[in-house]
mmCIF file of C-alpha atoms in Angstrom:
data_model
loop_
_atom_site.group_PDB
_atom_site.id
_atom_site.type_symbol
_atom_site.label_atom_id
_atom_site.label_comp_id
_atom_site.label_asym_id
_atom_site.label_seq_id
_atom_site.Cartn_x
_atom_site.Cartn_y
_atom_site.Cartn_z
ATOM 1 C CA UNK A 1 0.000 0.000 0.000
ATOM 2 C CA UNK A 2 1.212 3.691 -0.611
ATOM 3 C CA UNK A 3 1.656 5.846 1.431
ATOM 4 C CA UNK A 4 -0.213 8.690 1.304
ATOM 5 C CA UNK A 5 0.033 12.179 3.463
ATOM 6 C CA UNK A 6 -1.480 15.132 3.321
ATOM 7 C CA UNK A 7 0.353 18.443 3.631
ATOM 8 C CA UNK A 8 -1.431 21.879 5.075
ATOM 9 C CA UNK A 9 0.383 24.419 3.038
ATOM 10 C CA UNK A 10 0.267 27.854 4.794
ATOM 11 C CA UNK A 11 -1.181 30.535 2.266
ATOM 12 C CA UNK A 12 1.484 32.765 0.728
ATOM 13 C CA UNK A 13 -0.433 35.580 -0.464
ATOM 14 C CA UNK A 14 1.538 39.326 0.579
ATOM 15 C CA UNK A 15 -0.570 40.669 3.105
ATOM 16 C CA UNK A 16 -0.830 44.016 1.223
ATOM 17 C CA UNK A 17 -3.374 41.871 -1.085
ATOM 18 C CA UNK A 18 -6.789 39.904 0.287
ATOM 19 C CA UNK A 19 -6.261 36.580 0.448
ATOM 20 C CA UNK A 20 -8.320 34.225 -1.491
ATOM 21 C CA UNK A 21 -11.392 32.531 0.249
ATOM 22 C CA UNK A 22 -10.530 28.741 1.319
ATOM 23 C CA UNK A 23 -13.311 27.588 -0.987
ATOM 24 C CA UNK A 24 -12.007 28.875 -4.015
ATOM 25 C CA UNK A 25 -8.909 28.056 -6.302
ATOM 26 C CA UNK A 26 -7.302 31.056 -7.806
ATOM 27 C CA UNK A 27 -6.354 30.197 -11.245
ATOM 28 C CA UNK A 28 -3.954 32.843 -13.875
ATOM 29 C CA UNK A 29 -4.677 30.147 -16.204
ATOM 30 C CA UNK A 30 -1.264 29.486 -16.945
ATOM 31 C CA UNK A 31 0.537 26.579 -15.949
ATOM 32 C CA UNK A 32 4.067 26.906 -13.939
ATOM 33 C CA UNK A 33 6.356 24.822 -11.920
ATOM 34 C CA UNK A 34 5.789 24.506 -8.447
ATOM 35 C CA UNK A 35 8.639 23.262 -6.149
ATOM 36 C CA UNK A 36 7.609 20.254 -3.368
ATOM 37 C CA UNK A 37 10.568 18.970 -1.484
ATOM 38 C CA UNK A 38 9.739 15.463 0.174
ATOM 39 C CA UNK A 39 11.819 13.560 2.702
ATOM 40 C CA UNK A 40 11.645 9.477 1.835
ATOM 41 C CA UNK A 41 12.961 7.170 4.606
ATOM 42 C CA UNK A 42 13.148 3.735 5.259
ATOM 43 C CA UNK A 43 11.598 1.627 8.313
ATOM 44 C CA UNK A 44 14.484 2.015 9.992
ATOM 45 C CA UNK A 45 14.767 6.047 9.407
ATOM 46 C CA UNK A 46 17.381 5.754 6.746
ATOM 47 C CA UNK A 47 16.722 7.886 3.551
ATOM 48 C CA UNK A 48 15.391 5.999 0.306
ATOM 49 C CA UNK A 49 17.733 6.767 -2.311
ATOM 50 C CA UNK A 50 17.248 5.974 -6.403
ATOM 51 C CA UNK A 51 13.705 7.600 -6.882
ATOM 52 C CA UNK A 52 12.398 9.492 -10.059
ATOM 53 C CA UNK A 53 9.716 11.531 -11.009
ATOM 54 C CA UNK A 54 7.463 8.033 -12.335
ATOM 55 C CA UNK A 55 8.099 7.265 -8.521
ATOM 56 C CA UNK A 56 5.775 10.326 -7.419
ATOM 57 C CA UNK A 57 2.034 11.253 -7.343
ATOM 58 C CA UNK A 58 1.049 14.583 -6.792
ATOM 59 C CA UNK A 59 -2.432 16.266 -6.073
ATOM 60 C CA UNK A 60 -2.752 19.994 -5.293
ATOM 61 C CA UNK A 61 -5.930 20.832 -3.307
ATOM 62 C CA UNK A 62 -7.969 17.220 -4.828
ATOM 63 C CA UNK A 63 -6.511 17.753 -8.402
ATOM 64 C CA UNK A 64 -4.007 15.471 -9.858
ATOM 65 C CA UNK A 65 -0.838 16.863 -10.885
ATOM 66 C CA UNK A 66 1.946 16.202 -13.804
ATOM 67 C CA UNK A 67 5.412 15.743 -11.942
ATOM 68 C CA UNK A 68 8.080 16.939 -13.916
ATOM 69 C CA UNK A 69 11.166 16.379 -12.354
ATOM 70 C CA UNK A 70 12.560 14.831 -9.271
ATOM 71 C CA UNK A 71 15.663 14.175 -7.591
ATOM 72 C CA UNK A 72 17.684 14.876 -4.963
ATOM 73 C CA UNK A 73 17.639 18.335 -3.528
ATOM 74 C CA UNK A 74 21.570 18.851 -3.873
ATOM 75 C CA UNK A 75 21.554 22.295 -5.707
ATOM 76 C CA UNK A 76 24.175 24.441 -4.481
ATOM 77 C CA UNK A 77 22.675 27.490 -3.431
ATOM 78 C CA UNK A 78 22.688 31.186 -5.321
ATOM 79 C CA UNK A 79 21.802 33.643 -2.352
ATOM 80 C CA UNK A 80 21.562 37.693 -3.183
ATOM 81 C CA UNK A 81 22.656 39.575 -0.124
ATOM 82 C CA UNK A 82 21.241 43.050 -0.459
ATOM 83 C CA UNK A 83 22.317 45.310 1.735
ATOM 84 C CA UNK A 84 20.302 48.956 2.530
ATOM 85 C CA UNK A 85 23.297 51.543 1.510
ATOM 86 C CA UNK A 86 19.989 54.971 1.347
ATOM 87 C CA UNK A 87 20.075 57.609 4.045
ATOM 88 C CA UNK A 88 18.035 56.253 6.445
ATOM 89 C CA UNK A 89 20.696 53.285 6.803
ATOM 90 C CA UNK A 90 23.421 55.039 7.357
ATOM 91 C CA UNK A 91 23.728 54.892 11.234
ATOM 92 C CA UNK A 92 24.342 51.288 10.745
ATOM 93 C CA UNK A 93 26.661 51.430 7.918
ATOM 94 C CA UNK A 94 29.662 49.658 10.632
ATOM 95 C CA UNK A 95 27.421 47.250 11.224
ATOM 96 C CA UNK A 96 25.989 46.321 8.100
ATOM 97 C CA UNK A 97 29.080 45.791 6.660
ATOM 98 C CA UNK A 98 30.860 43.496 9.847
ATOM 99 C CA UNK A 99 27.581 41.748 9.485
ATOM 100 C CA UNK A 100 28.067 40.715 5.681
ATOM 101 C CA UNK A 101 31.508 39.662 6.484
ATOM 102 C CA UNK A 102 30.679 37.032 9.123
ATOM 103 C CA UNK A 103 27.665 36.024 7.216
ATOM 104 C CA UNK A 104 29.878 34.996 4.105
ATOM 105 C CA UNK A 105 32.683 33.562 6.608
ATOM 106 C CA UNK A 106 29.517 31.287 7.510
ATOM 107 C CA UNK A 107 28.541 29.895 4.331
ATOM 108 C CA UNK A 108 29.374 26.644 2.467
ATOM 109 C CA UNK A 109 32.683 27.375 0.189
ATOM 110 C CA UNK A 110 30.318 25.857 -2.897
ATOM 111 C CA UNK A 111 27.016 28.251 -2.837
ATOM 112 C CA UNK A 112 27.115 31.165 -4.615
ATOM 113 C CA UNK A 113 26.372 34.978 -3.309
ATOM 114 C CA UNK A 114 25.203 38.425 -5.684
ATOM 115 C CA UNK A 115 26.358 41.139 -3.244
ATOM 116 C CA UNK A 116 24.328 44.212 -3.879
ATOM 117 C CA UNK A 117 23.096 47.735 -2.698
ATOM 118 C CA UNK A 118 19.476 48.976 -2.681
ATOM 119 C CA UNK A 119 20.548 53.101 -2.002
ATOM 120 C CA UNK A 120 19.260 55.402 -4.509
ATOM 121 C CA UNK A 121 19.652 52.934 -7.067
ATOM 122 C CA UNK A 122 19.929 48.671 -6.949
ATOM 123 C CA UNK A 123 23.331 47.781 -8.017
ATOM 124 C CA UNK A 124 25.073 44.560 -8.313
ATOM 125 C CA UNK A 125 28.663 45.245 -6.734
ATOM 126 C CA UNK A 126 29.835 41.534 -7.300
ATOM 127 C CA UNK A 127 27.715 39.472 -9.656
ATOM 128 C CA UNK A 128 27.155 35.689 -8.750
ATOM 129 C CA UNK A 129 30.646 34.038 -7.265
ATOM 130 C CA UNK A 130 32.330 32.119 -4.734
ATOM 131 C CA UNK A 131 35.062 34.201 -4.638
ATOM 132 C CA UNK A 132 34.719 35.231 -0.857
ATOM 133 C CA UNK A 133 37.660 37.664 -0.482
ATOM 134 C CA UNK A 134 35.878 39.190 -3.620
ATOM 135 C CA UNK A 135 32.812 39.437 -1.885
ATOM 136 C CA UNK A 136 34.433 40.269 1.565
ATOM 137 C CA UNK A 137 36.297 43.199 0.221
ATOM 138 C CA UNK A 138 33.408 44.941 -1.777
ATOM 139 C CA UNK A 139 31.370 44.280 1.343
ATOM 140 C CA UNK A 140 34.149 46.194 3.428
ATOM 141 C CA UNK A 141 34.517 49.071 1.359
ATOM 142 C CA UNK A 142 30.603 49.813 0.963
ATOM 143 C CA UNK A 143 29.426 53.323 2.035
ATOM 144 C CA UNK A 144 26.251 54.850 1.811
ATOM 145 C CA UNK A 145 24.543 56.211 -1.520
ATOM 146 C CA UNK A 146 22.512 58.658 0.319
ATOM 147 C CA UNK A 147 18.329 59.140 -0.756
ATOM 148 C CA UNK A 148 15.885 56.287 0.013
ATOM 149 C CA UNK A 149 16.089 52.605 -0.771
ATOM 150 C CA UNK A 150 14.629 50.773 -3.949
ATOM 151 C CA UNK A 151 13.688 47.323 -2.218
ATOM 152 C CA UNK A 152 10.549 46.191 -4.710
ATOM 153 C CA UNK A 153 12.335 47.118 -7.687
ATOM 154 C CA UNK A 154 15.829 45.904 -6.873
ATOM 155 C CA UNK A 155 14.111 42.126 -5.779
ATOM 156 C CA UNK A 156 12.370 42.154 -9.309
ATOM 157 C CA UNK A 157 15.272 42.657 -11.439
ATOM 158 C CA UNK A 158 17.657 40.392 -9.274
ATOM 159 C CA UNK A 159 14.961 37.440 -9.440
ATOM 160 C CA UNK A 160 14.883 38.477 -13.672
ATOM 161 C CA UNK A 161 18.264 38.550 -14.311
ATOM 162 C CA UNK A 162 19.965 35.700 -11.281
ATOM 163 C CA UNK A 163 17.207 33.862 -10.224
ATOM 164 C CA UNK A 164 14.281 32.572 -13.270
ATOM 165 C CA UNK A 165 17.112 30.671 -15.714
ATOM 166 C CA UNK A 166 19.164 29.412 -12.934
ATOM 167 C CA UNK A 167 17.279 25.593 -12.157
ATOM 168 C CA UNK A 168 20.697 24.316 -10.889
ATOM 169 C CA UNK A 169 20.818 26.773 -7.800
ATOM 170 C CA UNK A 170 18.816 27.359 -4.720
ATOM 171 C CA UNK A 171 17.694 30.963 -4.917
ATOM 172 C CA UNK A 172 17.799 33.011 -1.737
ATOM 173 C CA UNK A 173 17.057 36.478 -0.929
ATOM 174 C CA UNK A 174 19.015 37.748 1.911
ATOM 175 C CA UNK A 175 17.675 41.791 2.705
ATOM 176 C CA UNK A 176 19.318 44.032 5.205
ATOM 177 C CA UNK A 177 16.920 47.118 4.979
ATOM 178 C CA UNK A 178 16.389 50.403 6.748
ATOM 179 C CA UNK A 179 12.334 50.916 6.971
ATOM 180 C CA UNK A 180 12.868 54.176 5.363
ATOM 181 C CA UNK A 181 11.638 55.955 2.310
ATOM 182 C CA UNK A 182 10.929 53.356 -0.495
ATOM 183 C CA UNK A 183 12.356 54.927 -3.835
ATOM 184 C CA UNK A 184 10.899 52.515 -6.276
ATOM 185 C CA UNK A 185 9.337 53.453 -9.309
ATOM 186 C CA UNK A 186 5.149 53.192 -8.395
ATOM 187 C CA UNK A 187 4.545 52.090 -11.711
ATOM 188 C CA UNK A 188 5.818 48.350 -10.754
ATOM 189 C CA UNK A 189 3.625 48.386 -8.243
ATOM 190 C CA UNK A 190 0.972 45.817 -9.600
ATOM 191 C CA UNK A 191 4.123 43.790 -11.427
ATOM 192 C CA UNK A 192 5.678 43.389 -7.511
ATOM 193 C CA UNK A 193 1.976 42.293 -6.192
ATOM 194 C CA UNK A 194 1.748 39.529 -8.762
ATOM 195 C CA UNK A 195 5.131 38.695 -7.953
ATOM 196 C CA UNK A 196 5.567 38.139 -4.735
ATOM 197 C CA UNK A 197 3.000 35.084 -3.923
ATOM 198 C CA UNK A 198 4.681 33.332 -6.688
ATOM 199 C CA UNK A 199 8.360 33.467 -4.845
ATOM 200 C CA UNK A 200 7.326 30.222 -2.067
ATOM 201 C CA UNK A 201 5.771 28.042 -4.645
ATOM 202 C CA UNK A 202 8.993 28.624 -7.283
ATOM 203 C CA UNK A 203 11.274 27.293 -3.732
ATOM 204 C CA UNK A 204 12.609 30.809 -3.030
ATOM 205 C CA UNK A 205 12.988 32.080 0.917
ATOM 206 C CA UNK A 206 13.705 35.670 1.616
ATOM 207 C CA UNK A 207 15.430 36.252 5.212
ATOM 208 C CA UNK A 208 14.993 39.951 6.505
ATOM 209 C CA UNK A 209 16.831 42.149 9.086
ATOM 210 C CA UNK A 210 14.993 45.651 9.303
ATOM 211 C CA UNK A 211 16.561 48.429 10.996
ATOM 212 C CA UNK A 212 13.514 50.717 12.599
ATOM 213 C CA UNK A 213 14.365 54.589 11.849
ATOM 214 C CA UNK A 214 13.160 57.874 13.487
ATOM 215 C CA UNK A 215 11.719 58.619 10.215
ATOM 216 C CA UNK A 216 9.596 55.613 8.926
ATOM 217 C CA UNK A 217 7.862 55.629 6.098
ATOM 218 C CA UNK A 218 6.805 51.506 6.918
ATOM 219 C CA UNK A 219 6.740 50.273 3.301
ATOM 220 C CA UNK A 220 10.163 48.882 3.583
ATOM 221 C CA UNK A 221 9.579 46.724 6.457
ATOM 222 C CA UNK A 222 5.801 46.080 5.705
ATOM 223 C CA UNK A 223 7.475 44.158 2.210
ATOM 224 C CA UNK A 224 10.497 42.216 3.852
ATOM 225 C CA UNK A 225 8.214 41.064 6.419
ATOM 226 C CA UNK A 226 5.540 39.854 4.346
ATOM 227 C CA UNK A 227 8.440 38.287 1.924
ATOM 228 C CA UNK A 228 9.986 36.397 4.887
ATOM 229 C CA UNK A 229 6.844 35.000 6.570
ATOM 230 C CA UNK A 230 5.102 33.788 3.656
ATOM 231 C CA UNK A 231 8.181 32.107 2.071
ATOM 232 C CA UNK A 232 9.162 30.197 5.463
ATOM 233 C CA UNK A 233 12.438 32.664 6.057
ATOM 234 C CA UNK A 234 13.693 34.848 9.054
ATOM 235 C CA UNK A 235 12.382 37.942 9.896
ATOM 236 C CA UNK A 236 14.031 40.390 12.177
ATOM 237 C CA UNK A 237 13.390 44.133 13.430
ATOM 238 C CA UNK A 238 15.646 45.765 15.424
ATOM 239 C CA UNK A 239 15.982 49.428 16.775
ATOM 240 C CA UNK A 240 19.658 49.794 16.957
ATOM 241 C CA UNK A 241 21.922 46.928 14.836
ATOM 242 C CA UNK A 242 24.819 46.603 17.107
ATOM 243 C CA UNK A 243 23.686 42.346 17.170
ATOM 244 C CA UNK A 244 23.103 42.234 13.401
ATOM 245 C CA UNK A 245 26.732 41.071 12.644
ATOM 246 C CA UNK A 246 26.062 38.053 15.099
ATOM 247 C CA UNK A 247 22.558 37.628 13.856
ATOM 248 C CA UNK A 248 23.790 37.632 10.131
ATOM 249 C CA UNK A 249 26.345 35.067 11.083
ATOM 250 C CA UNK A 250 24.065 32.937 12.979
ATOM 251 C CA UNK A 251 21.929 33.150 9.480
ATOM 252 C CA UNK A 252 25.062 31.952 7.764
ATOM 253 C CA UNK A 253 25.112 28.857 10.213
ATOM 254 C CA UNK A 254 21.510 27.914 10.131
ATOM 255 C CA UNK A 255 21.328 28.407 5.865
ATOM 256 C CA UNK A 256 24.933 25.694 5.953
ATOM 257 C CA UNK A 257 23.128 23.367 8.186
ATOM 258 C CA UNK A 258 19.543 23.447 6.009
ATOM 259 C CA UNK A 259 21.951 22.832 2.657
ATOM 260 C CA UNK A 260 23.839 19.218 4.507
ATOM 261 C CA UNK A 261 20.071 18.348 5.660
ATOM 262 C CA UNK A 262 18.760 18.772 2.052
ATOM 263 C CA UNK A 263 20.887 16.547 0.772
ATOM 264 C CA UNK A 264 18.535 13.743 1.902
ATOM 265 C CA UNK A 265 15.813 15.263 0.454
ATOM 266 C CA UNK A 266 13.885 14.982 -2.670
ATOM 267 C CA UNK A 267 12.811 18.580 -4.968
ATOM 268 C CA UNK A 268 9.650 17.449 -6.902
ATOM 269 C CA UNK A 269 8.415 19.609 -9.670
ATOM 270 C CA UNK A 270 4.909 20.044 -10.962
ATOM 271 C CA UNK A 271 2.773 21.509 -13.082
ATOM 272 C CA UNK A 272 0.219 23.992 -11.933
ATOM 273 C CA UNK A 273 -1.963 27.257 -12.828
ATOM 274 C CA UNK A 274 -2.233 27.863 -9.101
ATOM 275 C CA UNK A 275 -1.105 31.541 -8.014
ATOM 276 C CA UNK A 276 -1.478 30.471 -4.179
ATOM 277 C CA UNK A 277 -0.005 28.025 -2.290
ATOM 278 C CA UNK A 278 -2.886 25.355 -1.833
ATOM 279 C CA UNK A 279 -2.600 22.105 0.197
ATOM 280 C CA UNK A 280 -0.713 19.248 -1.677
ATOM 281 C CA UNK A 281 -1.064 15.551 -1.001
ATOM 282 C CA UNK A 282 2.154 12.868 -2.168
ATOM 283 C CA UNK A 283 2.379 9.211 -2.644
ATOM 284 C CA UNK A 284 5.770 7.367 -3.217
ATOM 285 C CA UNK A 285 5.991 4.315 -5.409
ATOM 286 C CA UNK A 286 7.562 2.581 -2.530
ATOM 287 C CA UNK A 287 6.469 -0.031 0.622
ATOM 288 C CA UNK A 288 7.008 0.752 3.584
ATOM 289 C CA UNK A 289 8.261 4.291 3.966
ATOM 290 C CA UNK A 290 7.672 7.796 5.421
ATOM 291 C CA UNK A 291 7.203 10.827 4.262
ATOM 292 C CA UNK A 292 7.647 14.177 5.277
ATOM 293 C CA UNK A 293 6.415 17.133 2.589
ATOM 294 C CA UNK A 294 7.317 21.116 3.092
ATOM 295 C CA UNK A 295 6.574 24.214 0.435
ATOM 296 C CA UNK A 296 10.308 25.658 1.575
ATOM 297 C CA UNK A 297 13.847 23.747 1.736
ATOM 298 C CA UNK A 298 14.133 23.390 5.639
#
């Protein structure tokens, strides 16, 4: 007999948008890949190794689903550290950049990191590498841009141009962010809306430091934490960052240990016109095994 268990997906729609009723499926009527990583082990807790996508049965909220791809969950992963360089985050310019030193000291040698700055403008100081004294001395020479920070539109075009054609990598948003003015351009409002419930399902998790400032304007911190909490990452506020290079390197830690667990772990593709996380139900081809199903790598 298969086994056969249920998983209660948490909903991942932004709160700046109402979420959909629990009765109804919200369709865009086009079909996309949606990322289910599934632990397999034995009777004796040992992982299952050898399985393929034939092996797996899929249904999303009752309806049946085409699996596309599966195998082990092994990708190295391709994280974007952005890092608040606007006014607003300038008191913490010391400790923004000790913290993105200690967070790459904490990372596997083999995953990949974008470093870049959200002040006045988003720009990618160091494009994908694993060149760490690269990364450590752009990261040490950072200083602030001055005017406010361009969060929503900097996410967009890193996810466009690092994250959409790069299968092979585990794509991670890292944000350090001031909760200052948001400089983005309104008109990509709607774009960033339709966006952002989409990140969970494609396997993305955004982690979040916000500094709070004197002078909030909210919209900063209002996106980062709806970004971390519906894609299963960290989300921290702070009012003065003098613990944000230990928290950043405690971030490092926890993302090293959650690669080494995923490598008993299965990433299962499949097909859906879903635009919200809805609950998702696997069977393995196998006797006697467990299973243990999550939206996010964990």
């Amino acid at each position: 007999m298969k086994p056969f268990l249920p998983f209660l997906a948490a909903a991942a729609a932004l709160a700046l948008i109402p979420a959909a009723p629990q009765a109804q499926s919200k369709s865009s009527g086009k079909m996309h890949v949606r990322h289910i990583f599934v632990s397999v082990t034995d009777g004796k807790g040992a992982p299952v190794e050898g399985l393929a996508a034939p092996d797996f049965t899929v249904s999303e909220d009752g309806q049946p689903r085409v699996v596309s791809k599966a195998g082990p969950a092994t990708d190295p992963m391709r994280i974007a550290l952005m890092l608040d360089t606007s006014d607003a985050a300038a008191p913490a310019l010391t400790h923004m950049r000790a913290g993105a030193l200690a967070f790459l000291d904490a990372l596997p040698p083999e995953d990949e990191v974008i470093l870049i700055t959200t002040g006045r403008q988003m720009r990618v100081r160091v494009p994908p590498t694993t060149d760490r004294k690269k990364l450590k001395d752009a990261a040490a020479g950072l200083f602030t841009d001055g005017a406010g920070t361009v969060l929503m539109d900097g996410l967009l075009e890193i996810d466009d141009r690092f994250f959409k054609k790069a299968d092979d990598r585990w794509p991670v948003f890292v944000i350090f962010t001031s909760d200052g003015t948001e400089a983005s351009q309104g008109a990509r409002e709607k774009e960033f809306l339709k966006w952002s419930p989409l990140l969970g399902p494609r396997g993305i998790t955004v982690h979040a430091f916000v500094m709070k400032t004197p002078k909030s304007s909210g919209m900063p911190e209002i996106v980062a934490e709806n970004l971390a909490q519906n894609t299963g990452g960290r989300y921290d506020v702070m009012n003065t960052t003098t613990a944000l290079p230990d928290k950043m390197k405690a971030l490092g830690e926890k993302l090293a240990l959650d690669h080494r667990n995923m490598s008993a772990w299965y990433e299962v593709d499949v097909q859906t016109d879903q635009t919200e996380l809805k609950p998702v139900a696997v069977a393995v081809n196998r006797e006697g095994v467990r299973l243990q199903i999550s939206n996010n790598r964990r």
